[in-house]
Amino acid sequence: MISDKFKLAVLVSGRGSNLQAIIDSIEKNDLQAEIALVVSNVQKAYALERAEKHGLKVLFIDPKAYPDRANYEQALVEQIQAQSVNLICLAGFMRVLGKNFIEAFANRIINIHPSLLPAFPGLHVQKRAIDHGVRFSGATVHYVNEEVDGGPIILQAVVPICDGDNEASLSEKILKQEHIIYPQAIKMIAENKLTLSGRRVLHGK
Ligand code: GRF
């Protein structure tokens, strides 16, 4: 049987190193998927250049062109639905998504976050982890729900925090792990390995 490839939309706002990790994993054939669309809310995001270098379809959708968040998100929904994607990957997308967007793609949106959730949701989390004195931080891939960084956890990687670490060094260590676990999590979903049981994501199907 010839099956269609698992289709992704990747939403970005900046540097795009996680987008690159997904692209690399697909190009190495580790991940059997296709990026149908890369969407940015920032016109000059370096992520868009990376996507174009790999011949991917890119779209800049300007929030300023819409009267409010609901209209902006409706435009996002329509563009993504037009590509019939199986999964939406937030990869450094710096906007909080509202109810309508999340309901349009229920359980089909995931995000990568640079801490061990539920510790340190939100912004500047590497610095907050150091300042708090935790000995371990890391990266989390999770489903997106309406609570910021609050959805069910799919994969985590742990990174030790050493005495000499600062925000930059910790961010770099965590980012290396992000690039490993994000494609892995997508692969698990593409291979239909995950089951949601309440807040728990069970891996062994
Ligand atoms: C990453 O640290 C990710 O965890 C967070 O935003 C950053 C995006 O980096 N959500 P990049 O644009 O993928 O390089």
Coordinates of N, CA and C and ligand atoms in Angstrom, one line a residue:
M1 N 0.8 -1.2 0.0 CA 0.0 0.0 0.0 C 0.9 1.3 0.0
I2 N 0.6 2.2 -0.9 CA 1.3 3.4 -0.9 C 0.6 4.4 0.1
S3 N 1.4 4.8 1.2 CA 0.7 5.7 2.1 C 1.3 7.1 1.9
D4 N 0.5 8.1 2.1 CA 0.9 9.5 2.0 C 1.9 9.8 3.1
K5 N 2.8 10.7 2.9 CA 3.7 11.1 4.0 C 3.0 11.9 5.0
F6 N 3.5 11.8 6.3 CA 2.9 12.5 7.4 C 3.3 14.0 7.2
K7 N 2.3 14.8 7.2 CA 2.6 16.2 6.8 C 2.6 17.1 8.1
L8 N 3.6 18.0 8.1 CA 3.8 18.9 9.2 C 3.7 20.4 8.7
A9 N 3.2 21.2 9.6 CA 3.3 22.6 9.5 C 4.2 23.1 10.7
V10 N 5.2 23.8 10.4 CA 6.1 24.3 11.5 C 5.9 25.8 11.6
L11 N 5.7 26.2 12.8 CA 5.4 27.7 13.1 C 6.7 28.2 13.8
V12 N 7.2 29.3 13.3 CA 8.4 29.9 13.8 C 8.3 31.4 14.0
S13 N 9.3 31.9 14.7 CA 9.4 33.4 14.8 C 10.9 33.9 14.7
G14 N 11.8 33.0 14.8 CA 13.2 33.4 15.0 C 14.2 32.6 14.3
R15 N 15.2 32.2 15.0 CA 16.4 31.5 14.6 C 16.2 30.2 13.8
G16 N 15.3 29.5 14.3 CA 14.9 28.3 13.5 C 15.8 27.1 13.6
S17 N 16.5 27.0 14.7 CA 17.4 25.8 14.8 C 16.6 24.5 15.0
N18 N 15.5 24.6 15.7 CA 14.7 23.4 15.8 C 14.0 23.0 14.5
L19 N 13.6 24.0 13.7 CA 13.1 23.7 12.4 C 14.2 23.0 11.6
Q20 N 15.5 23.5 11.7 CA 16.6 22.8 11.0 C 16.8 21.4 11.5
A21 N 16.6 21.1 12.8 CA 16.8 19.8 13.3 C 15.7 18.9 12.6
I22 N 14.5 19.4 12.5 CA 13.4 18.6 11.9 C 13.7 18.3 10.4
I23 N 14.2 19.4 9.7 CA 14.5 19.3 8.3 C 15.6 18.2 8.2
D24 N 16.7 18.3 9.0 CA 17.8 17.4 8.9 C 17.3 15.9 9.1
S25 N 16.5 15.8 10.1 CA 16.0 14.4 10.4 C 15.2 13.8 9.3
I26 N 14.4 14.7 8.6 CA 13.7 14.2 7.4 C 14.6 13.9 6.3
E27 N 15.6 14.8 6.1 CA 16.5 14.5 5.0 C 17.4 13.3 5.2
K28 N 17.7 13.0 6.4 CA 18.5 11.8 6.7 C 17.6 10.5 6.7
N29 N 16.3 10.8 6.5 CA 15.3 9.7 6.4 C 15.1 9.0 7.8
D30 N 15.5 9.7 8.9 CA 15.2 9.2 10.2 C 13.7 9.4 10.5
L31 N 13.2 10.5 10.0 CA 11.8 10.9 10.2 C 11.1 10.8 8.8
Q32 N 10.1 10.0 8.7 CA 9.4 9.8 7.5 C 8.2 10.8 7.5
A33 N 8.5 12.0 7.1 CA 7.5 13.1 7.1 C 7.9 14.1 6.1
E34 N 7.0 15.1 5.9 CA 7.2 16.1 5.0 C 6.8 17.4 5.6
I35 N 7.6 18.5 5.4 CA 7.1 19.8 5.9 C 6.3 20.5 4.8
A36 N 5.0 20.6 5.0 CA 4.2 21.1 4.0 C 4.2 22.6 4.0
L37 N 4.5 23.2 5.2 CA 4.4 24.7 5.3 C 5.2 25.1 6.5
V38 N 5.9 26.2 6.3 CA 6.6 26.9 7.4 C 5.9 28.3 7.5
V39 N 5.4 28.6 8.7 CA 4.7 29.9 8.9 C 5.5 30.7 9.9
S40 N 5.6 32.0 9.6 CA 6.3 32.9 10.6 C 5.4 34.1 10.8
N41 N 5.4 34.6 12.0 CA 4.8 35.9 12.3 C 5.8 37.0 12.3
V42 N 7.0 36.7 12.0 CA 8.1 37.7 11.9 C 8.7 37.6 10.5
Q43 N 8.7 38.7 9.8 CA 9.1 38.7 8.4 C 10.5 38.3 8.2
K44 N 11.4 38.8 9.1 CA 12.8 38.6 8.9 C 13.4 37.4 9.7
A45 N 12.5 36.5 10.1 CA 13.0 35.4 10.9 C 14.0 34.6 10.1
Y46 N 15.1 34.2 10.7 CA 16.1 33.5 10.0 C 15.6 32.1 9.6
A47 N 14.6 31.6 10.4 CA 14.0 30.3 10.1 C 13.4 30.3 8.7
L48 N 12.9 31.4 8.2 CA 12.3 31.4 6.8 C 13.4 31.2 5.8
E49 N 14.6 31.8 6.0 CA 15.7 31.6 5.1 C 16.1 30.1 5.1
R50 N 16.2 29.5 6.3 CA 16.6 28.1 6.3 C 15.6 27.3 5.5
A51 N 14.3 27.6 5.7 CA 13.2 26.8 5.0 C 13.4 27.0 3.5
E52 N 13.6 28.2 3.1 CA 13.7 28.4 1.6 C 14.9 27.7 1.0
K53 N 16.0 27.7 1.8 CA 17.2 26.9 1.3 C 16.9 25.5 1.0
H54 N 15.9 24.9 1.7 CA 15.5 23.5 1.5 C 14.3 23.4 0.7
G55 N 13.9 24.5 0.0 CA 12.8 24.4 -1.0 C 11.4 24.3 -0.3
L56 N 11.3 24.7 0.9 CA 10.0 24.5 1.6 C 9.1 25.7 1.3
K57 N 7.8 25.4 1.4 CA 6.8 26.5 1.2 C 6.8 27.3 2.5
V58 N 7.0 28.6 2.3 CA 7.0 29.5 3.5 C 6.0 30.6 3.4
L59 N 5.5 31.0 4.5 CA 4.5 32.1 4.6 C 4.8 33.0 5.7
F60 N 4.8 34.3 5.5 CA 4.9 35.2 6.6 C 3.5 35.8 6.7
I61 N 2.9 35.5 7.9 CA 1.5 36.1 8.1 C 1.7 37.2 9.2
D62 N 1.4 38.4 8.7 CA 1.7 39.6 9.6 C 0.6 39.9 10.5
P63 N 0.8 39.7 11.8 CA -0.2 40.0 12.8 C -0.8 41.4 12.7
K64 N 0.1 42.4 12.2 CA -0.4 43.8 12.1 C -1.5 43.9 11.0
A65 N -1.6 43.0 10.1 CA -2.5 43.1 9.0 C -3.9 42.7 9.5
Y66 N -4.1 42.3 10.7 CA -5.4 41.8 11.2 C -5.9 42.7 12.4
P67 N -7.2 42.9 12.5 CA -7.7 43.7 13.5 C -7.5 43.2 14.9
D68 N -7.5 41.9 15.1 CA -7.3 41.3 16.5 C -6.7 39.9 16.4
R69 N -6.5 39.4 17.5 CA -5.9 38.1 17.6 C -6.8 37.0 17.0
A70 N -8.1 37.1 17.2 CA -9.0 36.1 16.7 C -8.9 36.0 15.2
N71 N -8.9 37.2 14.5 CA -8.8 37.2 13.1 C -7.5 36.7 12.6
Y72 N -6.4 37.1 13.3 CA -5.1 36.6 12.9 C -5.0 35.1 12.9
E73 N -5.5 34.6 14.0 CA -5.5 33.1 14.2 C -6.4 32.4 13.2
Q74 N -7.5 33.0 12.8 CA -8.3 32.4 11.8 C -7.6 32.3 10.5
A75 N -6.8 33.4 10.2 CA -6.0 33.3 8.9 C -4.9 32.2 9.0
L76 N -4.3 32.0 10.2 CA -3.4 30.9 10.4 C -4.1 29.6 10.1
V77 N -5.3 29.4 10.8 CA -6.0 28.2 10.7 C -6.3 27.9 9.2
E78 N -6.7 28.9 8.4 CA -7.1 28.6 7.0 C -5.9 28.2 6.2
Q79 N -4.8 28.9 6.4 CA -3.6 28.6 5.6 C -3.1 27.2 6.0
I80 N -3.2 26.8 7.2 CA -2.7 25.5 7.6 C -3.6 24.4 7.2
Q81 N -4.9 24.7 7.3 CA -5.9 23.7 6.8 C -5.8 23.4 5.3
A82 N -5.4 24.5 4.6 CA -5.3 24.3 3.1 C -4.2 23.3 2.8
Q83 N -3.3 23.1 3.7 CA -2.2 22.1 3.4 C -2.5 20.7 3.9
S84 N -3.7 20.5 4.6 CA -4.1 19.2 5.2 C -3.0 18.6 6.0
V85 N -2.4 19.3 6.9 CA -1.3 18.8 7.7 C -1.8 17.8 8.8
N86 N -1.0 16.9 9.2 CA -1.3 16.0 10.3 C -0.9 16.5 11.6
L87 N 0.1 17.4 11.7 CA 0.7 17.9 12.9 C 1.2 19.3 12.8
I88 N 1.0 20.1 13.8 CA 1.6 21.4 13.8 C 2.7 21.5 14.9
C89 N 3.9 21.9 14.5 CA 5.0 21.9 15.4 C 5.3 23.4 15.7
L90 N 5.2 23.8 16.9 CA 5.7 25.2 17.2 C 7.2 25.1 17.5
A91 N 7.9 25.9 16.8 CA 9.4 25.8 17.0 C 9.9 27.2 17.2
G92 N 9.8 27.7 18.4 CA 10.2 29.0 18.7 C 9.2 30.0 18.2
F93 N 7.9 29.6 18.2 CA 6.8 30.5 17.7 C 6.4 31.4 18.9
M94 N 6.6 32.7 18.9 CA 6.6 33.5 20.1 C 5.2 34.2 20.2
R95 N 4.1 33.4 20.0 CA 2.8 33.9 20.2 C 2.0 32.9 21.0
V96 N 1.2 33.3 21.9 CA 0.3 32.4 22.6 C -0.9 32.1 21.7
L97 N -1.2 30.9 21.5 CA -2.3 30.6 20.6 C -3.6 30.4 21.4
G98 N -4.7 30.9 20.9 CA -6.0 31.0 21.6 C -6.8 29.7 21.3
K99 N -8.0 29.7 22.0 CA -8.9 28.6 22.0 C -9.3 28.1 20.6
N100 N -9.7 29.1 19.7 CA -10.1 28.7 18.4 C -9.1 27.9 17.6
F101 N -7.9 28.5 17.7 CA -6.8 27.8 17.0 C -6.6 26.4 17.5
I102 N -6.5 26.3 18.9 CA -6.2 25.0 19.5 C -7.3 24.0 19.2
E103 N -8.6 24.5 19.2 CA -9.7 23.6 19.0 C -9.7 23.1 17.5
A104 N -9.3 24.0 16.6 CA -9.3 23.6 15.2 C -8.3 22.4 14.9
F105 N -7.3 22.3 15.8 CA -6.3 21.2 15.6 C -6.2 20.4 16.9
A106 N -7.3 20.0 17.5 CA -7.2 19.4 18.8 C -6.2 18.2 18.9
N107 N -5.3 18.3 19.8 CA -4.3 17.2 20.1 C -3.4 17.0 18.9
R108 N -3.3 18.0 18.0 CA -2.4 17.9 16.8 C -1.4 19.1 16.8
I109 N -1.2 19.7 18.0 CA -0.2 20.8 18.1 C 0.8 20.4 19.2
I110 N 2.1 20.5 18.8 CA 3.1 20.3 19.9 C 4.1 21.4 19.9
N111 N 4.8 21.5 21.0 CA 5.7 22.6 21.2 C 7.0 22.0 21.9
I112 N 8.1 22.7 21.7 CA 9.3 22.4 22.5 C 9.6 23.6 23.4
H113 N 10.0 23.2 24.6 CA 10.2 24.2 25.6 C 11.5 24.0 26.4
P114 N 12.4 25.0 26.6 CA 13.7 24.8 27.2 C 13.7 24.7 28.7
S115 N 12.8 23.9 29.3 CA 13.0 23.6 30.8 C 12.3 22.2 31.0
L116 N 12.4 21.7 32.2 CA 11.7 20.5 32.5 C 10.4 20.9 33.1
L117 N 9.4 21.0 32.2 CA 8.0 21.3 32.6 C 7.5 20.3 33.6
P118 N 6.7 20.6 34.6 CA 6.0 21.9 34.8 C 6.9 23.0 35.4
A119 N 8.2 22.7 35.7 CA 9.0 23.8 36.2 C 9.3 24.8 35.1
F120 N 9.3 26.0 35.5 CA 9.7 27.1 34.6 C 9.0 27.2 33.2
P121 N 7.6 27.4 33.3 CA 7.0 27.7 32.0 C 7.3 29.2 31.7
G122 N 6.9 29.6 30.5 CA 7.1 31.0 30.1 C 8.4 31.4 29.5
L123 N 8.9 32.6 29.8 CA 10.1 33.1 29.2 C 11.3 33.1 30.1
H124 N 12.5 33.3 29.5 CA 13.8 33.5 30.2 C 14.0 32.3 31.1
V125 N 13.6 31.1 30.7 CA 13.6 30.0 31.6 C 14.9 29.4 32.0
Q126 N 15.9 29.6 31.1 CA 17.2 29.1 31.5 C 17.8 29.9 32.6
K127 N 17.7 31.3 32.5 CA 18.2 32.1 33.6 C 17.4 31.9 34.9
R128 N 16.1 31.7 34.8 CA 15.3 31.4 36.0 C 15.7 30.1 36.6
A129 N 16.0 29.1 35.8 CA 16.5 27.9 36.4 C 17.8 28.0 37.2
I130 N 18.7 28.8 36.6 CA 20.0 29.0 37.3 C 19.8 29.8 38.6
D131 N 19.0 30.9 38.4 CA 18.8 31.8 39.6 C 18.1 31.0 40.7
H132 N 17.2 30.1 40.3 CA 16.5 29.3 41.4 C 17.4 28.3 42.1
G133 N 18.5 27.9 41.4 CA 19.4 27.0 42.0 C 19.1 25.5 41.8
V134 N 18.2 25.2 40.8 CA 18.0 23.8 40.5 C 19.3 23.2 39.9
R135 N 19.5 22.0 40.2 CA 20.7 21.3 39.7 C 20.5 20.6 38.4
F136 N 19.3 20.5 37.9 CA 19.0 19.9 36.6 C 17.9 20.8 35.9
S137 N 18.1 20.9 34.7 CA 17.0 21.5 33.8 C 16.9 20.6 32.6
G138 N 16.4 21.2 31.5 CA 16.4 20.3 30.3 C 15.4 20.8 29.3
A139 N 14.9 19.9 28.5 CA 13.9 20.3 27.4 C 12.7 19.4 27.5
T140 N 11.6 20.0 27.1 CA 10.3 19.2 27.1 C 9.6 19.4 25.8
V141 N 9.1 18.3 25.2 CA 8.2 18.4 24.1 C 6.8 18.0 24.6
H142 N 5.8 18.9 24.4 CA 4.5 18.7 24.9 C 3.4 19.0 24.0
Y143 N 2.2 18.4 24.2 CA 1.1 18.9 23.4 C 0.7 20.3 23.9
V144 N 0.1 21.0 23.0 CA -0.3 22.4 23.3 C -1.8 22.4 23.7
N145 N -2.1 23.0 24.9 CA -3.5 23.2 25.2 C -3.5 24.7 25.6
E146 N -4.6 25.1 26.2 CA -4.8 26.6 26.4 C -3.9 27.1 27.5
E147 N -3.4 26.3 28.3 CA -2.5 26.8 29.4 C -1.1 26.9 28.8
V148 N -0.5 28.0 29.0 CA 0.8 28.2 28.4 C 1.9 27.2 28.9
D149 N 2.5 26.5 28.0 CA 3.4 25.4 28.3 C 2.9 24.4 29.3
G150 N 1.5 24.2 29.2 CA 0.9 23.3 30.2 C 0.3 22.0 29.7
G151 N 0.5 21.7 28.4 CA -0.2 20.5 27.9 C 0.6 19.2 28.2
P152 N 0.0 18.0 28.0 CA 0.6 16.8 28.3 C 2.0 16.6 27.7
I153 N 2.9 16.0 28.5 CA 4.3 15.9 28.2 C 4.6 14.7 27.4
I154 N 5.3 14.9 26.3 CA 5.6 13.7 25.4 C 7.0 13.2 25.6
L155 N 8.0 14.1 25.6 CA 9.4 13.6 25.8 C 10.1 14.7 26.6
Q156 N 11.1 14.3 27.4 CA 11.9 15.2 28.2 C 13.4 14.8 28.1
A157 N 14.3 15.7 28.1 CA 15.7 15.4 28.3 C 16.3 16.2 29.4
V158 N 17.1 15.6 30.2 CA 17.6 16.2 31.4 C 19.0 16.8 31.1
V159 N 19.3 18.0 31.6 CA 20.6 18.6 31.5 C 21.1 19.0 32.9
P160 N 22.3 18.7 33.3 CA 22.7 19.1 34.6 C 23.2 20.6 34.6
I161 N 22.9 21.3 35.7 CA 23.4 22.7 35.8 C 24.7 22.7 36.7
C162 N 25.8 23.1 36.1 CA 27.0 23.1 36.9 C 27.3 24.5 37.5
D163 N 28.2 24.6 38.4 CA 28.5 25.8 39.1 C 28.8 27.0 38.1
G164 N 29.6 26.6 37.1 CA 30.1 27.6 36.2 C 29.1 28.0 35.1
D165 N 27.9 27.4 35.1 CA 27.0 27.7 34.0 C 26.4 29.1 34.1
N166 N 26.2 29.7 32.9 CA 25.4 30.9 32.8 C 24.3 30.7 31.8
E167 N 23.5 31.7 31.6 CA 22.3 31.6 30.7 C 22.7 31.0 29.4
A168 N 23.8 31.6 28.8 CA 24.2 31.2 27.5 C 24.7 29.7 27.4
S169 N 25.5 29.3 28.4 CA 26.0 28.0 28.4 C 24.9 26.9 28.6
L170 N 24.0 27.3 29.5 CA 22.9 26.4 29.8 C 22.0 26.3 28.6
S171 N 21.7 27.4 28.0 CA 20.8 27.4 26.8 C 21.4 26.6 25.7
E172 N 22.7 26.6 25.5 CA 23.4 25.8 24.5 C 23.3 24.3 24.8
K173 N 23.5 24.0 26.0 CA 23.4 22.5 26.4 C 21.9 22.0 26.2
I174 N 21.0 22.9 26.6 CA 19.6 22.5 26.4 C 19.2 22.4 25.0
L175 N 19.7 23.3 24.2 CA 19.3 23.4 22.7 C 19.8 22.1 22.0
K176 N 21.0 21.6 22.4 CA 21.5 20.4 21.8 C 20.5 19.2 22.1
Q177 N 19.9 19.2 23.3 CA 18.9 18.1 23.6 C 17.6 18.4 22.8
E178 N 17.2 19.6 22.7 CA 16.0 20.0 22.0 C 16.1 19.4 20.6
H179 N 17.2 19.5 19.9 CA 17.4 19.1 18.6 C 17.3 17.6 18.4
I180 N 17.5 16.9 19.5 CA 17.4 15.4 19.5 C 16.0 15.0 19.8
I181 N 15.4 15.6 20.8 CA 14.1 15.1 21.2 C 12.9 15.6 20.4
Y182 N 13.1 16.7 19.7 CA 11.9 17.2 18.9 C 11.6 16.3 17.7
P183 N 12.7 16.0 16.9 CA 12.4 15.1 15.8 C 11.9 13.7 16.3
Q184 N 12.5 13.3 17.5 CA 12.0 11.9 18.0 C 10.6 11.9 18.4
A185 N 10.1 13.0 19.0 CA 8.7 13.1 19.4 C 7.8 13.1 18.1
I186 N 8.2 13.8 17.1 CA 7.4 13.9 15.9 C 7.3 12.5 15.3
K187 N 8.5 11.8 15.3 CA 8.5 10.4 14.8 C 7.5 9.5 15.5
M188 N 7.5 9.7 16.8 CA 6.6 8.8 17.6 C 5.1 9.1 17.2
I189 N 4.8 10.4 17.0 CA 3.4 10.7 16.6 C 3.2 10.2 15.2
A190 N 4.1 10.4 14.3 CA 3.9 10.0 12.9 C 3.7 8.5 12.8
E191 N 4.4 7.8 13.7 CA 4.3 6.3 13.7 C 3.1 5.8 14.6
N192 N 2.3 6.8 15.1 CA 1.1 6.5 15.8 C 1.4 5.7 17.1
K193 N 2.5 6.0 17.8 CA 3.0 5.3 18.9 C 2.3 5.8 20.2
L194 N 1.8 7.0 20.2 CA 1.4 7.6 21.5 C -0.1 7.5 21.8
T195 N -0.4 7.3 23.0 CA -1.8 7.4 23.5 C -1.9 8.3 24.6
L196 N -3.0 9.1 24.6 CA -3.2 10.1 25.7 C -4.1 9.4 26.7
S197 N -3.7 9.4 28.0 CA -4.5 8.9 29.1 C -4.6 10.0 30.1
G198 N -5.6 10.8 30.1 CA -5.6 12.0 31.0 C -4.5 12.9 30.6
R199 N -3.7 13.2 31.6 CA -2.5 14.1 31.3 C -1.3 13.3 30.8
R200 N -1.4 11.9 31.0 CA -0.2 11.1 30.6 C -0.2 10.8 29.2
V201 N 1.0 10.8 28.6 CA 1.2 10.4 27.2 C 1.9 9.0 27.3
L202 N 1.2 8.0 26.9 CA 1.8 6.6 27.0 C 2.5 6.3 25.7
H203 N 3.7 5.8 25.8 CA 4.6 5.6 24.6 C 4.4 4.3 23.9
G204 N 4.0 3.3 24.7 CA 4.1 1.9 24.1 C 2.7 1.5 23.6
K205 N 2.6 1.7 22.3 CA 1.3 1.3 21.7 C 1.4 -0.1 21.1
Ligands
GRF1 C1 14.0 27.1 21.8 O1 14.8 27.3 22.9 C2 12.7 26.5 22.1 O2 12.8 25.6 23.2 C3 11.9 27.7 22.5 O3 12.3 28.7 21.6 C4 13.6 28.5 21.2 C5 13.6 28.4 19.7 O4 14.8 28.3 19.1 N1 10.5 27.4 22.4 P1 15.0 28.0 17.5 O5 14.3 29.2 16.8 O6 14.4 26.7 17.2 O7 16.5 28.1 17.3

